[in-house]
Each structure stands twice: as C-alpha cells, then as structure tokens.
mmCIF file of C-alpha atoms and ligand atoms in Angstrom:
data_model
loop_
_atom_site.group_PDB
_atom_site.id
_atom_site.type_symbol
_atom_site.label_atom_id
_atom_site.label_comp_id
_atom_site.label_asym_id
_atom_site.label_seq_id
_atom_site.Cartn_x
_atom_site.Cartn_y
_atom_site.Cartn_z
ATOM 1 C CA MET A 166 50.890 27.460 25.819
ATOM 2 C CA LEU A 167 47.830 25.568 24.612
ATOM 3 C CA VAL A 168 46.006 27.197 27.603
ATOM 4 C CA ARG A 169 46.682 30.881 28.097
ATOM 5 C CA GLY A 170 45.086 33.748 30.188
ATOM 6 C CA ALA A 171 44.828 33.912 33.968
ATOM 7 C CA GLY A 172 41.031 32.679 34.187
ATOM 8 C CA ALA A 173 41.581 30.080 31.493
ATOM 9 C CA ILE A 174 44.843 28.606 33.087
ATOM 10 C CA GLY A 175 42.908 28.793 36.556
ATOM 11 C CA ALA A 176 39.650 26.870 35.283
ATOM 12 C CA THR A 177 41.692 24.329 33.165
ATOM 13 C CA ALA A 178 44.100 23.588 36.116
ATOM 14 C CA GLY A 179 40.993 22.882 38.355
ATOM 15 C CA PHE A 180 39.729 20.327 35.976
ATOM 16 C CA ALA A 181 43.127 19.098 35.558
ATOM 17 C CA LEU A 182 43.167 18.068 39.227
ATOM 18 C CA ALA A 183 39.663 16.840 39.100
ATOM 19 C CA GLN A 184 40.773 14.804 36.213
ATOM 20 C CA ALA A 185 43.696 13.271 38.387
ATOM 21 C CA LEU A 186 41.364 12.531 41.284
ATOM 22 C CA GLN A 187 39.284 10.475 38.697
ATOM 23 C CA GLU A 188 42.288 8.515 37.603
ATOM 24 C CA ALA A 189 43.995 8.001 41.025
ATOM 25 C CA PRO A 190 43.917 4.216 41.881
ATOM 26 C CA LYS A 191 42.214 3.165 45.292
ATOM 27 C CA GLU A 192 45.777 2.223 46.699
ATOM 28 C CA GLY A 193 47.996 5.231 47.071
ATOM 29 C CA PHE A 194 44.941 7.614 46.142
ATOM 30 C CA TRP A 195 46.387 10.621 47.783
ATOM 31 C CA LYS A 196 49.872 10.127 46.865
ATOM 32 C CA PHE A 197 48.823 10.169 43.253
ATOM 33 C CA VAL A 198 46.864 13.229 43.411
ATOM 34 C CA GLU A 199 49.650 15.210 45.335
ATOM 35 C CA LYS A 200 51.944 14.427 42.784
ATOM 36 C CA ALA A 201 49.630 15.480 40.042
ATOM 37 C CA LYS A 202 49.163 18.511 41.901
ATOM 38 C CA VAL A 203 52.875 19.310 42.001
ATOM 39 C CA GLU A 204 52.978 18.633 38.124
ATOM 40 C CA ILE A 205 50.176 20.993 37.313
ATOM 41 C CA GLU A 206 51.674 23.889 39.573
ATOM 42 C CA ALA A 207 55.159 23.490 37.776
ATOM 43 C CA THR A 208 53.214 24.399 34.327
ATOM 44 C CA ARG A 209 53.179 28.223 34.736
ATOM 45 C CA PRO A 210 54.707 29.811 37.946
ATOM 46 C CA THR A 211 53.335 33.394 37.485
ATOM 47 C CA ALA A 212 49.644 32.956 36.826
ATOM 48 C CA GLN A 213 48.085 32.835 40.518
ATOM 49 C CA ASN A 214 44.791 31.650 39.322
ATOM 50 C CA LEU A 215 46.306 28.355 38.656
ATOM 51 C CA PHE A 216 47.571 27.801 42.181
ATOM 52 C CA PHE A 217 44.221 29.251 43.485
ATOM 53 C CA ALA A 218 42.131 26.867 41.488
ATOM 54 C CA VAL A 219 44.248 23.590 42.265
ATOM 55 C CA ASN A 220 44.284 24.594 45.870
ATOM 56 C CA ARG A 221 40.530 24.917 46.026
ATOM 57 C CA VAL A 222 39.731 21.708 44.239
ATOM 58 C CA PHE A 223 42.490 19.694 46.378
ATOM 59 C CA ASP A 224 40.886 21.181 49.613
ATOM 60 C CA ALA A 225 37.436 20.419 48.521
ATOM 61 C CA ALA A 226 38.379 16.893 47.740
ATOM 62 C CA LYS A 227 40.261 16.508 50.994
ATOM 63 C CA LYS A 228 37.295 17.413 53.128
ATOM 64 C CA SER A 229 34.920 15.233 51.470
ATOM 65 C CA LYS A 230 33.802 11.781 51.855
ATOM 66 C CA GLN A 231 33.617 11.454 48.051
ATOM 67 C CA PRO A 232 36.888 13.345 46.857
ATOM 68 C CA ARG A 233 36.281 12.465 43.302
ATOM 69 C CA GLU A 234 32.776 14.015 43.079
ATOM 70 C CA ALA A 235 33.755 16.955 45.220
ATOM 71 C CA GLY A 236 36.619 17.767 42.914
ATOM 72 C CA VAL A 237 34.601 17.814 39.743
ATOM 73 C CA GLU A 238 31.857 19.970 41.616
ATOM 74 C CA GLU A 239 34.570 22.455 42.866
ATOM 75 C CA ALA A 240 36.258 22.791 39.370
ATOM 76 C CA GLN A 241 33.054 23.663 37.909
ATOM 77 C CA ASN A 242 32.378 26.101 40.497
ATOM 78 C CA ILE A 243 35.610 27.775 39.788
ATOM 79 C CA ALA A 244 34.914 27.907 36.093
ATOM 80 C CA GLN A 245 31.371 29.403 36.704
ATOM 81 C CA GLU A 246 32.566 31.991 39.322
ATOM 82 C CA ASP A 247 35.205 33.220 36.813
ATOM 83 C CA ALA A 248 32.802 33.937 34.088
ATOM 84 C CA ASP A 249 30.362 35.499 36.721
ATOM 85 C CA ASN A 250 33.390 37.746 38.350
ATOM 86 C CA CYS A 251 34.471 38.866 34.890
ATOM 87 C CA GLN A 252 30.855 39.839 33.995
ATOM 88 C CA LYS A 253 30.792 41.917 37.076
ATOM 89 C CA ILE A 254 34.160 43.755 36.364
ATOM 90 C CA GLY A 255 32.483 44.583 33.040
ATOM 91 C CA GLU A 256 29.523 46.029 34.684
ATOM 92 C CA LEU A 257 31.802 48.083 37.105
ATOM 93 C CA GLY A 258 34.474 48.904 34.826
ATOM 94 C CA SER A 259 32.350 50.163 32.057
ATOM 95 C CA GLU A 260 31.489 53.144 34.493
ATOM 96 C CA LEU A 261 34.733 54.300 33.989
ATOM 97 C CA ILE A 262 34.410 54.408 30.247
ATOM 98 C CA LYS A 263 33.081 57.674 28.544
ATOM 99 C CA ASP A 264 31.580 57.710 25.535
ATOM 100 C CA GLY A 265 33.869 58.403 22.724
ATOM 101 C CA ALA A 266 36.752 57.114 24.627
ATOM 102 C CA ASN A 267 40.124 55.993 23.362
ATOM 103 C CA ILE A 268 41.505 53.190 25.197
ATOM 104 C CA GLU A 269 44.946 51.405 24.958
ATOM 105 C CA THR A 270 45.367 47.756 26.168
ATOM 106 C CA HIS A 271 48.307 45.315 26.269
ATOM 107 C CA CYS A 272 48.241 41.546 25.573
ATOM 108 C CA ASN A 273 45.094 39.605 25.630
ATOM 109 C CA ALA A 274 42.748 39.652 28.572
ATOM 110 C CA GLY A 275 39.416 39.013 26.982
ATOM 111 C CA TRP A 276 37.160 36.104 26.688
ATOM 112 C CA LEU A 277 39.654 33.989 25.167
ATOM 113 C CA ALA A 278 41.824 34.307 28.339
ATOM 114 C CA PHE A 279 39.137 33.477 30.735
ATOM 115 C CA VAL A 280 36.071 31.387 30.673
ATOM 116 C CA ASP A 281 33.900 34.172 29.468
ATOM 117 C CA TYR A 282 33.871 38.124 29.204
ATOM 118 C CA GLY A 283 37.527 38.625 30.031
ATOM 119 C CA SER A 284 39.158 40.847 32.537
ATOM 120 C CA ALA A 285 40.595 44.006 30.767
ATOM 121 C CA LEU A 286 38.351 43.784 27.823
ATOM 122 C CA SER A 287 35.064 43.041 29.666
ATOM 123 C CA PRO A 288 34.397 46.766 30.445
ATOM 124 C CA ILE A 289 35.123 47.526 26.911
ATOM 125 C CA TYR A 290 32.535 45.138 25.693
ATOM 126 C CA ILE A 291 29.771 46.315 28.281
ATOM 127 C CA ALA A 292 30.611 49.897 27.427
ATOM 128 C CA SER A 293 30.130 49.023 24.052
ATOM 129 C CA GLN A 294 26.734 46.899 24.413
ATOM 130 C CA GLN A 295 25.489 50.352 26.401
ATOM 131 C CA GLY A 296 25.832 52.112 23.233
ATOM 132 C CA LYS A 297 29.073 54.172 24.141
ATOM 133 C CA LYS A 298 31.381 54.615 21.392
ATOM 134 C CA VAL A 299 34.846 53.208 22.019
ATOM 135 C CA PHE A 300 38.118 52.978 20.075
ATOM 136 C CA VAL A 301 40.845 50.638 21.202
ATOM 137 C CA TYR A 302 44.601 50.887 20.539
ATOM 138 C CA VAL A 303 45.869 47.196 20.653
ATOM 139 C CA ASP A 304 49.370 46.577 21.827
ATOM 140 C CA GLU A 305 50.710 44.101 19.471
ATOM 141 C CA THR A 306 52.601 42.464 22.570
ATOM 142 C CA ARG A 307 55.739 40.916 21.223
ATOM 143 C CA PRO A 308 56.937 38.300 21.340
ATOM 144 C CA ARG A 309 53.893 36.145 21.003
ATOM 145 C CA GLY A 310 51.598 38.639 19.481
ATOM 146 C CA GLN A 311 48.665 38.132 21.825
ATOM 147 C CA GLY A 312 47.407 41.646 21.388
ATOM 148 C CA ALA A 313 47.828 41.544 17.436
ATOM 149 C CA ARG A 314 46.455 37.938 17.276
ATOM 150 C CA LEU A 315 43.886 37.573 19.924
ATOM 151 C CA THR A 316 42.663 40.933 21.243
ATOM 152 C CA ALA A 317 42.315 42.223 17.617
ATOM 153 C CA TRP A 318 40.292 38.990 16.689
ATOM 154 C CA GLU A 319 38.121 39.447 19.757
ATOM 155 C CA LEU A 320 37.422 42.919 19.011
ATOM 156 C CA ARG A 321 36.613 42.356 15.436
ATOM 157 C CA ASN A 322 33.947 39.762 16.522
ATOM 158 C CA GLU A 323 32.448 42.185 18.896
ATOM 159 C CA ASN A 324 32.255 45.001 16.077
ATOM 160 C CA ILE A 325 34.478 47.411 18.108
ATOM 161 C CA GLU A 326 36.612 49.895 16.204
ATOM 162 C CA HIS A 327 40.245 49.155 16.771
ATOM 163 C CA THR A 328 43.558 49.423 15.512
ATOM 164 C CA ILE A 329 46.931 47.467 16.296
ATOM 165 C CA ILE A 330 49.838 49.559 17.252
ATOM 166 C CA PRO A 331 53.647 48.525 17.600
ATOM 167 C CA ASP A 332 54.586 47.900 21.313
ATOM 168 C CA ASN A 333 56.862 50.896 21.299
ATOM 169 C CA ALA A 334 54.091 53.293 20.012
ATOM 170 C CA GLY A 335 52.200 53.864 23.146
ATOM 171 C CA ALA A 336 54.518 56.870 24.479
ATOM 172 C CA TYR A 337 54.273 58.593 21.477
ATOM 173 C CA LEU A 338 50.379 58.256 21.412
ATOM 174 C CA MET A 339 50.130 59.140 24.696
ATOM 175 C CA SER A 340 52.195 62.254 24.338
ATOM 176 C CA GLN A 341 49.752 63.226 21.307
ATOM 177 C CA GLY A 342 46.831 63.042 23.610
ATOM 178 C CA LYS A 343 45.584 60.003 21.601
ATOM 179 C CA ILE A 344 44.715 57.857 24.776
ATOM 180 C CA ASP A 345 42.116 58.648 27.160
ATOM 181 C CA MET A 346 42.794 55.685 29.376
ATOM 182 C CA MET A 347 44.707 52.303 29.776
ATOM 183 C CA ILE A 348 43.009 48.906 30.867
ATOM 184 C CA VAL A 349 45.378 46.051 31.298
ATOM 185 C CA GLY A 350 44.738 42.579 32.846
ATOM 186 C CA ALA A 351 46.872 40.809 35.524
ATOM 187 C CA ASP A 352 48.489 37.465 35.990
ATOM 188 C CA ARG A 353 49.278 38.070 39.929
ATOM 189 C CA ILE A 354 48.726 40.755 42.273
ATOM 190 C CA ALA A 355 50.747 41.215 45.550
ATOM 191 C CA ALA A 356 49.317 42.357 48.680
ATOM 192 C CA ASN A 357 50.689 45.964 48.483
ATOM 193 C CA GLY A 358 48.946 46.208 44.845
ATOM 194 C CA ASP A 359 52.049 45.623 42.781
ATOM 195 C CA VAL A 360 50.788 43.757 39.543
ATOM 196 C CA ALA A 361 52.454 41.234 37.502
ATOM 197 C CA ASN A 362 51.299 41.153 33.862
ATOM 198 C CA LYS A 363 52.554 40.422 30.257
ATOM 199 C CA ILE A 364 55.998 41.999 29.741
ATOM 200 C CA GLY A 365 55.753 45.510 28.730
ATOM 201 C CA THR A 366 53.107 46.601 30.841
ATOM 202 C CA LEU A 367 55.485 48.170 33.188
ATOM 203 C CA GLU A 368 56.775 50.516 30.660
ATOM 204 C CA LYS A 369 52.973 51.466 29.443
ATOM 205 C CA ALA A 370 52.381 52.241 33.395
ATOM 206 C CA ILE A 371 55.372 54.635 33.340
ATOM 207 C CA CYS A 372 54.544 56.425 30.266
ATOM 208 C CA ALA A 373 50.831 56.641 31.486
ATOM 209 C CA LYS A 374 51.890 58.505 34.582
ATOM 210 C CA GLU A 375 54.114 60.635 32.838
ATOM 211 C CA TYR A 376 51.340 61.804 30.229
ATOM 212 C CA GLY A 377 48.440 61.834 33.131
ATOM 213 C CA VAL A 378 46.584 58.834 31.441
ATOM 214 C CA PRO A 379 44.397 56.725 33.952
ATOM 215 C CA PHE A 380 45.989 53.278 34.107
ATOM 216 C CA TYR A 381 43.514 50.729 35.259
ATOM 217 C CA VAL A 382 44.216 46.747 36.084
ATOM 218 C CA ALA A 383 41.186 44.627 35.867
ATOM 219 C CA ALA A 384 41.379 41.259 37.693
ATOM 220 C CA PRO A 385 39.156 38.846 39.578
ATOM 221 C CA THR A 386 40.012 38.489 43.280
ATOM 222 C CA SER A 387 41.424 35.068 42.297
ATOM 223 C CA THR A 388 44.336 36.636 40.856
ATOM 224 C CA PHE A 389 45.403 38.496 44.337
ATOM 225 C CA ASP A 390 48.164 36.462 46.260
ATOM 226 C CA LEU A 391 48.424 37.897 49.706
ATOM 227 C CA ASN A 392 51.293 35.527 50.414
ATOM 228 C CA CYS A 393 53.263 37.966 47.879
ATOM 229 C CA LYS A 394 53.955 41.033 49.822
ATOM 230 C CA SER A 395 55.365 42.866 47.061
ATOM 231 C CA ASP A 396 56.924 42.757 43.492
ATOM 232 C CA LYS A 397 60.022 40.981 44.939
ATOM 233 C CA ASP A 398 57.946 37.834 45.945
ATOM 234 C CA ILE A 399 56.257 37.336 42.371
ATOM 235 C CA PRO A 400 58.190 34.660 40.306
ATOM 236 C CA ILE A 401 58.719 35.649 36.750
ATOM 237 C CA GLU A 402 58.486 32.933 34.071
ATOM 238 C CA GLU A 403 61.221 32.761 31.507
ATOM 239 C CA ARG A 404 60.339 31.514 28.157
ATOM 240 C CA ASP A 405 62.140 29.970 25.281
ATOM 241 C CA ALA A 406 64.184 32.466 23.335
ATOM 242 C CA ALA A 407 62.926 31.044 20.171
ATOM 243 C CA GLU A 408 59.735 33.153 20.718
ATOM 244 C CA VAL A 409 61.796 36.478 20.166
ATOM 245 C CA LEU A 410 64.072 35.044 17.448
ATOM 246 C CA TYR A 411 61.133 33.458 15.271
ATOM 247 C CA GLN A 412 57.837 34.541 14.149
ATOM 248 C CA THR A 413 55.121 32.183 13.218
ATOM 249 C CA GLY A 414 52.220 32.832 10.780
ATOM 250 C CA PRO A 415 50.534 31.730 7.489
ATOM 251 C CA SER A 416 52.332 32.327 4.139
ATOM 252 C CA GLU A 417 50.370 33.843 1.323
ATOM 253 C CA GLU A 418 49.365 30.178 0.303
ATOM 254 C CA GLY A 419 47.950 29.873 3.917
ATOM 255 C CA LYS A 420 50.546 27.425 5.133
ATOM 256 C CA LEU A 421 51.753 27.818 8.570
ATOM 257 C CA GLU A 422 55.355 28.912 8.584
ATOM 258 C CA LYS A 423 58.065 29.814 11.185
ATOM 259 C CA ILE A 424 60.574 32.485 10.123
ATOM 260 C CA LEU A 425 63.849 33.729 11.823
ATOM 261 C CA VAL A 426 63.155 37.556 12.313
ATOM 262 C CA CYS A 427 66.680 38.312 14.005
ATOM 263 C CA SER A 428 70.338 38.404 13.194
ATOM 264 C CA PRO A 429 71.097 34.286 12.817
ATOM 265 C CA GLY A 430 73.320 33.289 15.642
ATOM 266 C CA SER A 431 72.496 36.066 18.247
ATOM 267 C CA SER A 432 70.781 35.173 21.655
ATOM 268 C CA ALA A 433 67.605 36.557 23.208
ATOM 269 C CA ILE A 434 66.020 36.666 26.706
ATOM 270 C CA ASN A 435 62.425 36.376 27.066
ATOM 271 C CA PRO A 436 61.130 37.176 30.335
ATOM 272 C CA ALA A 437 57.335 36.662 29.804
ATOM 273 C CA PHE A 438 55.955 39.139 32.552
ATOM 274 C CA ASP A 439 57.120 42.196 34.452
ATOM 275 C CA VAL A 440 55.600 43.811 37.693
ATOM 276 C CA THR A 441 54.177 47.106 37.678
ATOM 277 C CA PRO A 442 54.476 49.098 40.968
ATOM 278 C CA ALA A 443 51.213 50.021 42.771
ATOM 279 C CA LYS A 444 51.976 53.630 42.562
ATOM 280 C CA TYR A 445 51.531 53.639 38.848
ATOM 281 C CA ILE A 446 48.212 51.981 39.168
ATOM 282 C CA THR A 447 45.057 54.225 39.175
ATOM 283 C CA GLY A 448 42.622 51.550 40.360
ATOM 284 C CA ILE A 449 42.087 47.863 40.177
ATOM 285 C CA ILE A 450 38.785 46.704 38.752
ATOM 286 C CA THR A 451 37.512 43.746 40.580
ATOM 287 C CA GLU A 452 34.178 41.684 40.870
ATOM 288 C CA LYS A 453 33.949 43.433 44.360
ATOM 289 C CA GLY A 454 34.555 46.974 43.447
ATOM 290 C CA ILE A 455 37.135 49.349 42.005
ATOM 291 C CA ILE A 456 39.752 49.789 44.431
ATOM 292 C CA LYS A 457 42.973 51.783 45.114
ATOM 293 C CA PRO A 458 46.221 49.419 45.037
ATOM 294 C CA SER A 459 47.177 49.694 48.712
ATOM 295 C CA MET A 460 47.816 47.019 51.175
ATOM 296 C CA ASP A 461 45.084 48.253 53.509
ATOM 297 C CA ILE A 462 42.370 48.215 51.084
ATOM 298 C CA ILE A 463 43.541 44.946 49.723
ATOM 299 C CA THR A 464 43.440 43.216 52.870
ATOM 300 C CA ARG A 465 39.949 44.578 53.877
ATOM 301 C CA LEU A 466 38.704 43.248 50.595
ATOM 302 C CA PHE A 467 39.440 39.832 51.427
ATOM 303 C CA ILE A 468 38.377 40.256 55.136
ATOM 304 C CA GLY A 469 34.901 41.015 53.624
HETATM 305 O O1 MRU B 110 51.883 34.713 27.882
HETATM 306 P P1 MRU B 110 50.436 34.510 28.166
HETATM 307 O O2 MRU B 110 49.471 34.454 26.610
HETATM 308 O O3 MRU B 110 49.998 33.483 29.192
HETATM 309 O O4 MRU B 110 50.004 35.850 28.821
HETATM 310 C C1 MRU B 110 49.447 35.888 29.919
HETATM 311 C C2 MRU B 110 48.224 36.861 29.790
HETATM 312 O O5 MRU B 110 47.408 36.270 29.175
HETATM 313 C C3 MRU B 110 48.642 38.367 30.284
HETATM 314 O O6 MRU B 110 49.661 38.639 30.856
HETATM 315 C C4 MRU B 110 47.231 39.033 30.333
HETATM 316 O O7 MRU B 110 47.664 40.402 30.220
HETATM 317 C C5 MRU B 110 46.608 38.984 31.798
HETATM 318 S S1 MRU B 110 46.062 37.515 32.032
HETATM 319 C C6 MRU B 110 44.624 37.315 31.356
#
C-alpha cells in the first residue's frame, strides 16, 4: 500500500520491471526477469494497470536487442501516457460538468492516484480551472479513508469547495436532490462495461440509478481488460481485517496512533473492491471519448 491508485500502480510496476531488467545477471537473464514479473504481478490482483504496464515493458524488452534500455524507455512512455491520458479525460469530462454542479466522488482517483491529474478528479480540476463553480461531496471511503484523507487533501490544494461525508450518507443526499452527478475512478473494466472500483461504489451506483443521478466512471483505456468478459472474471483483492478493526491517525500531540474501533474480539472481512454492473453506469470517460458501457462500443474503442 505504499503505492496505490490505478495509474500510480501501473507506472510503478512498469519501472519495477525496468529495474529488474537492470539487475538481471547475464546468465539466466530472462529467467530472472520472468520471476520478477510474477512477483510484481502478485502484489495487487485487481488493478489492471499493473498488468498492462508490466506486459508492455516485458514485451518491449523482449523485442529489443538492448532489453535493459528498451525496458526503461517503455516504462517512461507508460508514465508519460498516463499523465497525458488523464489530462485528456479531464478535458472531455469537464464538458459534462455544469457551472454550480454538486458532485459526489468515492475513494481517491486524483493526482495522488496517477502520474498526474487523476481520472475521476481530473474533470473536476479542469472544470474549476475553466471558471466553473463546483462543490464536491467526498465519500470518506472506509476502511482506509482514501476520500477523507487523500481526495479532501487534493481538493484543498486545488482550492475547490468540498465536504467529507460518511460513506452511508450518499443515498440520503441523493434523495434530497443535493447531488447532480457522481464521478468515480476504476481499477479494472471488463469488456461488457462492468467496472471494478473501491468497495462501496456499487451501492452508490444503485442509489444513483434510483434517484436519477448520472453516474460516470473516469478511466484511461489502460484500465480496460478485454480478457474479462464481465464482472465474474474480475479478481477481487481481500485485505487484512485489521484495516476495518483499527484506525490510524495523529493524536492531539501529533503522534501517529493506531486504535481499535470495534468490539474487541470480533472478526471483520475486508473486500477492497466491488464491481458495478454496466447497467448502472451512465458513461465511461476515457482519453478517447465518453462512451456508453457496452461490449460493442468497448470492442470498437480498441479496434480503433
Ligand atoms: O485501496 P486503494 O487505495 O488501492 O484503492 C484503489 C483506488 O484507488 C480506487 O479504487 C480508485 O477509486 C480507482 S483507481 C484510481
């Protein structure tokens, strides 16, 4: 968890394999690199950008007479493309945002989660730079609090008005007409448009449909996995129950403390992601355009 967020995980994984290429001994060079690839891939099962980046660096190195140099070059390309694609997502997505919009978001899919700009937050940043007034309701995103800790911090840095809400407040706010649209990120998108994202996203999407709130997913095409036909093929990472049972934060004296926030002795389960079926999603904002989540359209997106 030192590195998190789809794009950041992808870029880091690409450089990790490039690093392995530098360290591989002459004797048994590819065996060493293949072992490193397996180790890197085992770190995060759900985030598709990791597999996208590792495969690209591996293939570029394999095809080259100078695999070490080719690996570094490809890792750098991936990182640059991530920033460029997120900027494009912001430009395209900003057109969906009306002046005065109230937007809810879940987890952190901003510049801390990518090389730059972010996915879900990029349209908000660009809309704000265009002079539109936006207000963001930030889901705290238990158990790790990526919304409360990271998204809120980013928005403050961008001088964008926002407030943190408990994860279970979304339905109420939607029922009161307080939310105009929702934008979330994605960790993996199946060929039929089903979207894996931070746990809790599915509940928000169901509520959004019920209350007629447009529900957008923002993600670069590097997050799509056409080998996953639908939600059933997406592996869901299960994390340590301690993330649910304990919370970590600074004491009044500023010392980092970990405290038990549950009944002592109880167990907890901690699935890190859920999958939102395509039928709940209004549109997916990619660097290539805003698309309807359907198998046909997604396949065409990759064909060109
Ligand atoms: O648990 P994390 O911090 O690795 O969460 C992953 C994510 O960042 C999200 O699910 C996010 O909304 C989409 S990826 C930027």
